[in-house]
Amino acid sequence: MADPYGEQALLTSAMAEGYDAVPAVERERLLRYLEAVVAVRRAPVHAAVAFNAVYFGYDLAGEGYGCSPLRLDDFPAVTLGESVPALPVGAMVCVATGSDPLYAEVVYKEGAHPEIGALGDVPAWVSGAPAGAEGPGGAGTETSPRRRELLVPDPHAFGPGLSLSPAQLHRLRTHQRWINEDGHVVVDACYPSQEAVRRDDLSAYADYLLTTARAQLLSPFVPVSLAELVGGTHDEALRTGLIGLLDVVRRSLASSEMLRMWGPYAMTRAALAACWRDTGPLGGADMRSLVAAVEHASPSTPVGPDGTSNRFSRRHFRGTRLTAGARTATQHHHRTERVCRTATTSARGHRCLRGACRSRASEPWPQHSTHWNSRRPPPSTT
């Protein structure tokens, strides 16, 4: 099995130039390791998380990052309900617990706008609104906007030696002072600009690694340092090389015949097939139930990103019975699995429904989590 610390490096200087510059034998070696990472992780794996695994040396035998060169004291602290500088998917964090620290990797995030109802009702103006928006037509004037976000940390990423016990995690979820009942952390994320809010996940993670986590990125103890791959520490060379590596990881995941992708997330085809055969929470029956619920939603509801009528209706993911019915199955990072399973259920995220209504699972929206969108196609396409 390929190993980041093995004799043959998994990351090479050619990869710093992007996927198309990489020899086939190097692509294949990296892909075998990435497939193994996706197979052993407990939830779908974001491309940023896959990059972490190969760059920082994730151990596939069970230790995770426990034996990696990552310095735990360097991790930013996050506290439930408080303000923090915005954190991207892939960030290593220390969740405050009032006692033993909870070290984790952020494996998923989504907006958590306070206007979203308990049953998933979404006001029209919230859908697609930019961070800092104050109401219908009000884009907000903050140059450094804030957005309430839900972070999904993987509390098992650092192996048993650096993880809290199941009893400790259960106690934290029950008290809901440091993490919520699902093991998630809701924070007010502070962004330096509106442009920063709009960046895609991998661009945001690249910026984070080159700034906040720069020491982590340039550690001489990682399997192969970015500085070594690009031949120096000049900012522009580091940025270009890092973007190249992230591109290689993302496209390698997408090239695999063993994996299925939704956006930047990868899951094994075997795991997805097992989900559809499963009769328990989040199994095939639940997925079909969700699709049926969207199918019967009114496609004429006038809800649009700007609040205007466009015969477009949105159903927030939390507005289904799956939230209550799958509480146990969705604790901690399993929310990632819930979103990705749902999005891939209806024919790669798209499905034509009876009555000329088209439904699709959208990407996570700026102010809230994934929606199912139902709309009538233009007359010429019906």
PDB file of C-alpha atoms in Angstrom, residues 153-375:
ATOM      1  CA  PRO A 153     -15.463  18.445  12.806  1.00  0.00           C
ATOM      2  CA  ASP A 154     -14.140  14.895  12.579  1.00  0.00           C
ATOM      3  CA  PRO A 155     -13.225  14.116  16.212  1.00  0.00           C
ATOM      4  CA  HIS A 156     -11.553  10.834  15.198  1.00  0.00           C
ATOM      5  CA  ALA A 157      -9.087  12.267  12.656  1.00  0.00           C
ATOM      6  CA  PHE A 158      -6.145  12.118  15.073  1.00  0.00           C
ATOM      7  CA  GLY A 159      -6.509   8.491  16.062  1.00  0.00           C
ATOM      8  CA  PRO A 160      -7.451   6.958  19.415  1.00  0.00           C
ATOM      9  CA  GLY A 161      -4.495   8.421  21.277  1.00  0.00           C
ATOM     10  CA  LEU A 162      -5.587  12.024  20.676  1.00  0.00           C
ATOM     11  CA  SER A 163      -9.356  11.576  20.529  1.00  0.00           C
ATOM     12  CA  LEU A 164     -11.982  11.863  23.232  1.00  0.00           C
ATOM     13  CA  SER A 165     -13.715   8.673  24.289  1.00  0.00           C
ATOM     14  CA  PRO A 166     -17.263   7.864  23.087  1.00  0.00           C
ATOM     15  CA  ALA A 167     -18.503   8.567  26.620  1.00  0.00           C
ATOM     16  CA  GLN A 168     -16.858  12.007  26.641  1.00  0.00           C
ATOM     17  CA  LEU A 169     -18.277  12.882  23.221  1.00  0.00           C
ATOM     18  CA  HIS A 170     -21.741  11.744  24.275  1.00  0.00           C
ATOM     19  CA  ARG A 171     -21.541  13.919  27.372  1.00  0.00           C
ATOM     20  CA  LEU A 172     -20.540  16.960  25.299  1.00  0.00           C
ATOM     21  CA  ARG A 173     -23.413  16.392  22.867  1.00  0.00           C
ATOM     22  CA  THR A 174     -25.862  15.994  25.729  1.00  0.00           C
ATOM     23  CA  HIS A 175     -24.797  19.200  27.462  1.00  0.00           C
ATOM     24  CA  GLN A 176     -24.706  21.161  24.160  1.00  0.00           C
ATOM     25  CA  ARG A 177     -22.420  23.789  25.630  1.00  0.00           C
ATOM     26  CA  TRP A 178     -19.338  23.140  23.509  1.00  0.00           C
ATOM     27  CA  ILE A 179     -20.810  21.192  20.583  1.00  0.00           C
ATOM     28  CA  ASN A 180     -24.442  20.738  19.600  1.00  0.00           C
ATOM     29  CA  GLU A 181     -26.437  17.517  19.859  1.00  0.00           C
ATOM     30  CA  ASP A 182     -25.072  16.326  16.507  1.00  0.00           C
ATOM     31  CA  GLY A 183     -21.461  17.042  17.464  1.00  0.00           C
ATOM     32  CA  HIS A 184     -21.280  20.139  15.254  1.00  0.00           C
ATOM     33  CA  VAL A 185     -20.073  23.655  16.069  1.00  0.00           C
ATOM     34  CA  VAL A 186     -22.090  26.715  15.014  1.00  0.00           C
ATOM     35  CA  VAL A 187     -20.019  29.909  14.927  1.00  0.00           C
ATOM     36  CA  ASP A 188     -20.149  33.437  13.556  1.00  0.00           C
ATOM     37  CA  ALA A 189     -17.476  33.346  10.860  1.00  0.00           C
ATOM     38  CA  CYS A 190     -15.695  36.640  10.196  1.00  0.00           C
ATOM     39  CA  TYR A 191     -14.508  37.194   6.608  1.00  0.00           C
ATOM     40  CA  PRO A 192     -12.029  39.875   5.491  1.00  0.00           C
ATOM     41  CA  SER A 193     -14.138  40.779   2.436  1.00  0.00           C
ATOM     42  CA  GLN A 194     -17.165  39.842   0.362  1.00  0.00           C
ATOM     43  CA  GLU A 195     -14.749  38.399  -2.183  1.00  0.00           C
ATOM     44  CA  ALA A 196     -13.414  36.023   0.468  1.00  0.00           C
ATOM     45  CA  VAL A 197     -16.948  34.789   1.175  1.00  0.00           C
ATOM     46  CA  ARG A 198     -17.466  33.950  -2.500  1.00  0.00           C
ATOM     47  CA  ARG A 199     -14.275  31.941  -2.944  1.00  0.00           C
ATOM     48  CA  ASP A 200     -14.682  28.263  -3.742  1.00  0.00           C
ATOM     49  CA  ASP A 201     -13.594  25.730  -1.124  1.00  0.00           C
ATOM     50  CA  LEU A 202     -10.188  24.894  -2.569  1.00  0.00           C
ATOM     51  CA  SER A 203      -9.231  28.528  -3.213  1.00  0.00           C
ATOM     52  CA  ALA A 204     -10.272  29.390   0.334  1.00  0.00           C
ATOM     53  CA  TYR A 205      -8.203  26.525   1.702  1.00  0.00           C
ATOM     54  CA  ALA A 206      -5.165  27.550  -0.335  1.00  0.00           C
ATOM     55  CA  ASP A 207      -5.421  31.085   1.088  1.00  0.00           C
ATOM     56  CA  TYR A 208      -5.757  29.666   4.600  1.00  0.00           C
ATOM     57  CA  LEU A 209      -2.696  27.428   4.276  1.00  0.00           C
ATOM     58  CA  LEU A 210      -0.583  30.254   2.874  1.00  0.00           C
ATOM     59  CA  THR A 211      -1.521  32.617   5.704  1.00  0.00           C
ATOM     60  CA  THR A 212      -3.010  31.337   8.956  1.00  0.00           C
ATOM     61  CA  ALA A 213      -1.561  27.818   8.620  1.00  0.00           C
ATOM     62  CA  ARG A 214       1.667  28.789   6.848  1.00  0.00           C
ATOM     63  CA  ALA A 215       3.923  27.225   9.481  1.00  0.00           C
ATOM     64  CA  GLN A 216       1.914  24.015   9.203  1.00  0.00           C
ATOM     65  CA  LEU A 217       2.268  24.051   5.414  1.00  0.00           C
ATOM     66  CA  LEU A 218       6.015  24.717   5.424  1.00  0.00           C
ATOM     67  CA  SER A 219       6.927  22.282   8.195  1.00  0.00           C
ATOM     68  CA  PRO A 220      10.172  20.474   7.313  1.00  0.00           C
ATOM     69  CA  PHE A 221       8.757  17.295   8.821  1.00  0.00           C
ATOM     70  CA  VAL A 222       5.917  16.659   6.349  1.00  0.00           C
ATOM     71  CA  PRO A 223       6.527  13.812   3.865  1.00  0.00           C
ATOM     72  CA  VAL A 224       7.444  16.264   1.074  1.00  0.00           C
ATOM     73  CA  SER A 225       7.370  19.993   1.743  1.00  0.00           C
ATOM     74  CA  LEU A 226       5.759  22.373  -0.738  1.00  0.00           C
ATOM     75  CA  ALA A 227       8.901  24.517  -0.551  1.00  0.00           C
ATOM     76  CA  GLU A 228      10.940  21.520  -1.724  1.00  0.00           C
ATOM     77  CA  LEU A 229       8.524  20.801  -4.567  1.00  0.00           C
ATOM     78  CA  VAL A 230       8.626  24.362  -5.936  1.00  0.00           C
ATOM     79  CA  GLY A 231      12.276  25.067  -5.087  1.00  0.00           C
ATOM     80  CA  GLY A 232      11.843  27.920  -2.626  1.00  0.00           C
ATOM     81  CA  THR A 233       9.545  29.906  -0.359  1.00  0.00           C
ATOM     82  CA  HIS A 234       8.607  32.820  -2.630  1.00  0.00           C
ATOM     83  CA  ASP A 235       4.925  33.585  -2.122  1.00  0.00           C
ATOM     84  CA  GLU A 236       3.940  33.411  -5.781  1.00  0.00           C
ATOM     85  CA  ALA A 237       5.762  30.121  -6.331  1.00  0.00           C
ATOM     86  CA  LEU A 238       4.149  28.639  -3.219  1.00  0.00           C
ATOM     87  CA  ARG A 239       0.675  29.731  -4.289  1.00  0.00           C
ATOM     88  CA  THR A 240       1.081  28.389  -7.825  1.00  0.00           C
ATOM     89  CA  GLY A 241       2.482  25.103  -6.557  1.00  0.00           C
ATOM     90  CA  LEU A 242      -0.226  24.666  -3.909  1.00  0.00           C
ATOM     91  CA  ILE A 243      -3.003  25.342  -6.424  1.00  0.00           C
ATOM     92  CA  GLY A 244      -1.353  22.766  -8.679  1.00  0.00           C
ATOM     93  CA  LEU A 245      -1.288  20.133  -5.925  1.00  0.00           C
ATOM     94  CA  LEU A 246      -4.914  20.755  -4.995  1.00  0.00           C
ATOM     95  CA  ASP A 247      -5.880  20.450  -8.661  1.00  0.00           C
ATOM     96  CA  VAL A 248      -4.032  17.141  -8.920  1.00  0.00           C
ATOM     97  CA  VAL A 249      -5.782  15.743  -5.848  1.00  0.00           C
ATOM     98  CA  ARG A 250      -9.244  16.859  -6.990  1.00  0.00           C
ATOM     99  CA  ARG A 251      -8.866  15.551 -10.531  1.00  0.00           C
ATOM    100  CA  SER A 252      -7.283  12.319  -9.330  1.00  0.00           C
ATOM    101  CA  LEU A 253     -10.340  11.651  -7.162  1.00  0.00           C
ATOM    102  CA  ALA A 254     -12.615  12.429 -10.100  1.00  0.00           C
ATOM    103  CA  SER A 255     -10.696  10.037 -12.365  1.00  0.00           C
ATOM    104  CA  SER A 256     -11.196   7.006 -10.126  1.00  0.00           C
ATOM    105  CA  GLU A 257     -13.508   4.211 -11.225  1.00  0.00           C
ATOM    106  CA  MET A 258     -13.923   3.208  -7.556  1.00  0.00           C
ATOM    107  CA  LEU A 259     -15.237   6.583  -6.413  1.00  0.00           C
ATOM    108  CA  ARG A 260     -18.307   8.735  -6.967  1.00  0.00           C
ATOM    109  CA  MET A 261     -18.058  12.531  -6.745  1.00  0.00           C
ATOM    110  CA  TRP A 262     -20.456  15.231  -5.674  1.00  0.00           C
ATOM    111  CA  GLY A 263     -18.782  18.604  -6.112  1.00  0.00           C
ATOM    112  CA  PRO A 264     -15.451  18.341  -4.258  1.00  0.00           C
ATOM    113  CA  TYR A 265     -16.566  15.312  -2.192  1.00  0.00           C
ATOM    114  CA  ALA A 266     -15.609  11.718  -2.964  1.00  0.00           C
ATOM    115  CA  MET A 267     -17.214   8.531  -1.667  1.00  0.00           C
ATOM    116  CA  THR A 268     -16.732   4.929  -2.707  1.00  0.00           C
ATOM    117  CA  ARG A 269     -19.231   3.465  -5.123  1.00  0.00           C
ATOM    118  CA  ALA A 270     -19.465   0.427  -2.859  1.00  0.00           C
ATOM    119  CA  ALA A 271     -20.475   2.582   0.124  1.00  0.00           C
ATOM    120  CA  LEU A 272     -23.061   4.441  -1.929  1.00  0.00           C
ATOM    121  CA  ALA A 273     -24.532   1.188  -3.250  1.00  0.00           C
ATOM    122  CA  ALA A 274     -24.658  -0.196   0.291  1.00  0.00           C
ATOM    123  CA  CYS A 275     -26.537   2.936   1.361  1.00  0.00           C
ATOM    124  CA  TRP A 276     -29.197   2.398  -1.279  1.00  0.00           C
ATOM    125  CA  ARG A 277     -29.615  -1.218  -0.142  1.00  0.00           C
ATOM    126  CA  ASP A 278     -29.757  -0.246   3.527  1.00  0.00           C
ATOM    127  CA  THR A 279     -33.193  -0.229   5.162  1.00  0.00           C
ATOM    128  CA  GLY A 280     -32.132   1.857   8.186  1.00  0.00           C
ATOM    129  CA  PRO A 281     -31.699   5.637   8.626  1.00  0.00           C
ATOM    130  CA  LEU A 282     -30.335   7.339   5.496  1.00  0.00           C
ATOM    131  CA  GLY A 283     -30.812   4.114   3.550  1.00  0.00           C
ATOM    132  CA  GLY A 284     -32.472   3.631   0.201  1.00  0.00           C
ATOM    133  CA  ALA A 285     -35.992   3.926   1.603  1.00  0.00           C
ATOM    134  CA  ASP A 286     -35.188   7.283   3.192  1.00  0.00           C
ATOM    135  CA  MET A 287     -33.603   8.541   0.001  1.00  0.00           C
ATOM    136  CA  ARG A 288     -36.642   7.553  -2.051  1.00  0.00           C
ATOM    137  CA  SER A 289     -38.861   9.192   0.550  1.00  0.00           C
ATOM    138  CA  LEU A 290     -36.934  12.432   0.222  1.00  0.00           C
ATOM    139  CA  VAL A 291     -37.141  12.431  -3.567  1.00  0.00           C
ATOM    140  CA  ALA A 292     -40.887  11.768  -3.318  1.00  0.00           C
ATOM    141  CA  ALA A 293     -41.288  14.660  -0.878  1.00  0.00           C
ATOM    142  CA  VAL A 294     -39.585  17.023  -3.311  1.00  0.00           C
ATOM    143  CA  GLU A 295     -41.612  15.646  -6.195  1.00  0.00           C
ATOM    144  CA  HIS A 296     -44.831  16.634  -4.453  1.00  0.00           C
ATOM    145  CA  ALA A 297     -43.606  20.113  -3.469  1.00  0.00           C
ATOM    146  CA  SER A 298     -45.368  22.885  -5.322  1.00  0.00           C
ATOM    147  CA  PRO A 299     -43.188  24.053  -8.209  1.00  0.00           C
ATOM    148  CA  SER A 300     -45.077  27.327  -8.503  1.00  0.00           C
ATOM    149  CA  THR A 301     -43.962  28.834  -5.209  1.00  0.00           C
ATOM    150  CA  PRO A 302     -42.477  32.270  -6.012  1.00  0.00           C
ATOM    151  CA  VAL A 303     -39.092  32.008  -4.312  1.00  0.00           C
ATOM    152  CA  GLY A 304     -35.922  33.310  -5.930  1.00  0.00           C
ATOM    153  CA  PRO A 305     -32.502  34.526  -4.859  1.00  0.00           C
ATOM    154  CA  ASP A 306     -33.699  38.113  -5.096  1.00  0.00           C
ATOM    155  CA  GLY A 307     -37.198  37.428  -3.745  1.00  0.00           C
ATOM    156  CA  THR A 308     -38.883  37.775  -7.148  1.00  0.00           C
ATOM    157  CA  SER A 309     -41.297  35.294  -8.643  1.00  0.00           C
ATOM    158  CA  ASN A 310     -39.602  32.759 -10.904  1.00  0.00           C
ATOM    159  CA  ARG A 311     -41.724  29.625 -10.376  1.00  0.00           C
ATOM    160  CA  PHE A 312     -38.889  28.188  -8.343  1.00  0.00           C
ATOM    161  CA  SER A 313     -39.377  26.493  -4.974  1.00  0.00           C
ATOM    162  CA  ARG A 314     -36.748  25.425  -2.449  1.00  0.00           C
ATOM    163  CA  ARG A 315     -36.914  22.816   0.273  1.00  0.00           C
ATOM    164  CA  HIS A 316     -34.238  23.047   2.905  1.00  0.00           C
ATOM    165  CA  PHE A 317     -32.629  19.703   3.661  1.00  0.00           C
ATOM    166  CA  ARG A 318     -33.441  19.941   7.359  1.00  0.00           C
ATOM    167  CA  GLY A 319     -37.125  20.224   6.453  1.00  0.00           C
ATOM    168  CA  THR A 320     -37.538  16.484   6.022  1.00  0.00           C
ATOM    169  CA  ARG A 321     -38.288  13.716   8.468  1.00  0.00           C
ATOM    170  CA  LEU A 322     -34.731  12.482   7.948  1.00  0.00           C
ATOM    171  CA  THR A 323     -33.409  14.953  10.481  1.00  0.00           C
ATOM    172  CA  ALA A 324     -35.298  13.410  13.375  1.00  0.00           C
ATOM    173  CA  GLY A 325     -35.349   9.887  11.974  1.00  0.00           C
ATOM    174  CA  ALA A 326     -31.597   9.709  11.461  1.00  0.00           C
ATOM    175  CA  ARG A 327     -30.358  11.588  14.519  1.00  0.00           C
ATOM    176  CA  THR A 328     -27.995   8.843  15.592  1.00  0.00           C
ATOM    177  CA  ALA A 329     -26.676   8.194  12.108  1.00  0.00           C
ATOM    178  CA  THR A 330     -25.914  11.857  11.470  1.00  0.00           C
ATOM    179  CA  GLN A 331     -23.954  12.697  14.580  1.00  0.00           C
ATOM    180  CA  HIS A 332     -20.608  14.439  14.095  1.00  0.00           C
ATOM    181  CA  HIS A 333     -19.315  14.359  10.517  1.00  0.00           C
ATOM    182  CA  HIS A 334     -22.108  12.106   9.248  1.00  0.00           C
ATOM    183  CA  ARG A 335     -23.959  15.239   8.158  1.00  0.00           C
ATOM    184  CA  THR A 336     -21.468  15.243   5.286  1.00  0.00           C
ATOM    185  CA  GLU A 337     -22.621  11.761   4.354  1.00  0.00           C
ATOM    186  CA  ARG A 338     -26.263  12.765   4.582  1.00  0.00           C
ATOM    187  CA  VAL A 339     -25.813  15.691   2.166  1.00  0.00           C
ATOM    188  CA  CYS A 340     -23.664  13.770  -0.320  1.00  0.00           C
ATOM    189  CA  ARG A 341     -25.871  10.685  -0.323  1.00  0.00           C
ATOM    190  CA  THR A 342     -28.930  12.804  -0.987  1.00  0.00           C
ATOM    191  CA  ALA A 343     -27.299  14.804  -3.742  1.00  0.00           C
ATOM    192  CA  THR A 344     -26.168  11.684  -5.593  1.00  0.00           C
ATOM    193  CA  THR A 345     -29.442   9.799  -5.184  1.00  0.00           C
ATOM    194  CA  SER A 346     -31.415  11.325  -8.031  1.00  0.00           C
ATOM    195  CA  ALA A 347     -29.327  10.490 -11.103  1.00  0.00           C
ATOM    196  CA  ARG A 348     -26.211  12.523 -10.293  1.00  0.00           C
ATOM    197  CA  GLY A 349     -28.274  15.260  -8.652  1.00  0.00           C
ATOM    198  CA  HIS A 350     -30.885  15.706 -11.380  1.00  0.00           C
ATOM    199  CA  ARG A 351     -34.258  14.117 -11.963  1.00  0.00           C
ATOM    200  CA  CYS A 352     -37.259  14.881 -14.162  1.00  0.00           C
ATOM    201  CA  LEU A 353     -40.420  14.416 -12.169  1.00  0.00           C
ATOM    202  CA  ARG A 354     -44.000  13.805 -13.157  1.00  0.00           C
ATOM    203  CA  GLY A 355     -45.951  16.824 -14.318  1.00  0.00           C
ATOM    204  CA  ALA A 356     -42.980  18.366 -16.182  1.00  0.00           C
ATOM    205  CA  CYS A 357     -41.265  19.405 -12.963  1.00  0.00           C
ATOM    206  CA  ARG A 358     -37.476  19.149 -12.740  1.00  0.00           C
ATOM    207  CA  SER A 359     -35.709  18.594  -9.405  1.00  0.00           C
ATOM    208  CA  ARG A 360     -32.057  18.737  -8.485  1.00  0.00           C
ATOM    209  CA  ALA A 361     -29.901  18.817  -5.373  1.00  0.00           C
ATOM    210  CA  SER A 362     -27.999  22.088  -5.389  1.00  0.00           C
ATOM    211  CA  GLU A 363     -24.565  22.858  -4.008  1.00  0.00           C
ATOM    212  CA  PRO A 364     -24.547  24.217  -0.444  1.00  0.00           C
ATOM    213  CA  TRP A 365     -25.934  27.755  -0.540  1.00  0.00           C
ATOM    214  CA  PRO A 366     -24.192  30.791   0.957  1.00  0.00           C
ATOM    215  CA  GLN A 367     -26.594  31.254   3.859  1.00  0.00           C
ATOM    216  CA  HIS A 368     -27.746  27.719   4.566  1.00  0.00           C
ATOM    217  CA  SER A 369     -27.241  24.077   3.664  1.00  0.00           C
ATOM    218  CA  THR A 370     -28.117  22.081   0.595  1.00  0.00           C
ATOM    219  CA  HIS A 371     -31.550  22.535  -0.945  1.00  0.00           C
ATOM    220  CA  TRP A 372     -33.619  20.452  -3.268  1.00  0.00           C
ATOM    221  CA  ASN A 373     -34.751  22.782  -6.049  1.00  0.00           C
ATOM    222  CA  SER A 374     -37.960  22.114  -7.994  1.00  0.00           C
ATOM    223  CA  ARG A 375     -38.939  24.106 -11.056  1.00  0.00           C
TER     224      ARG A 375
END
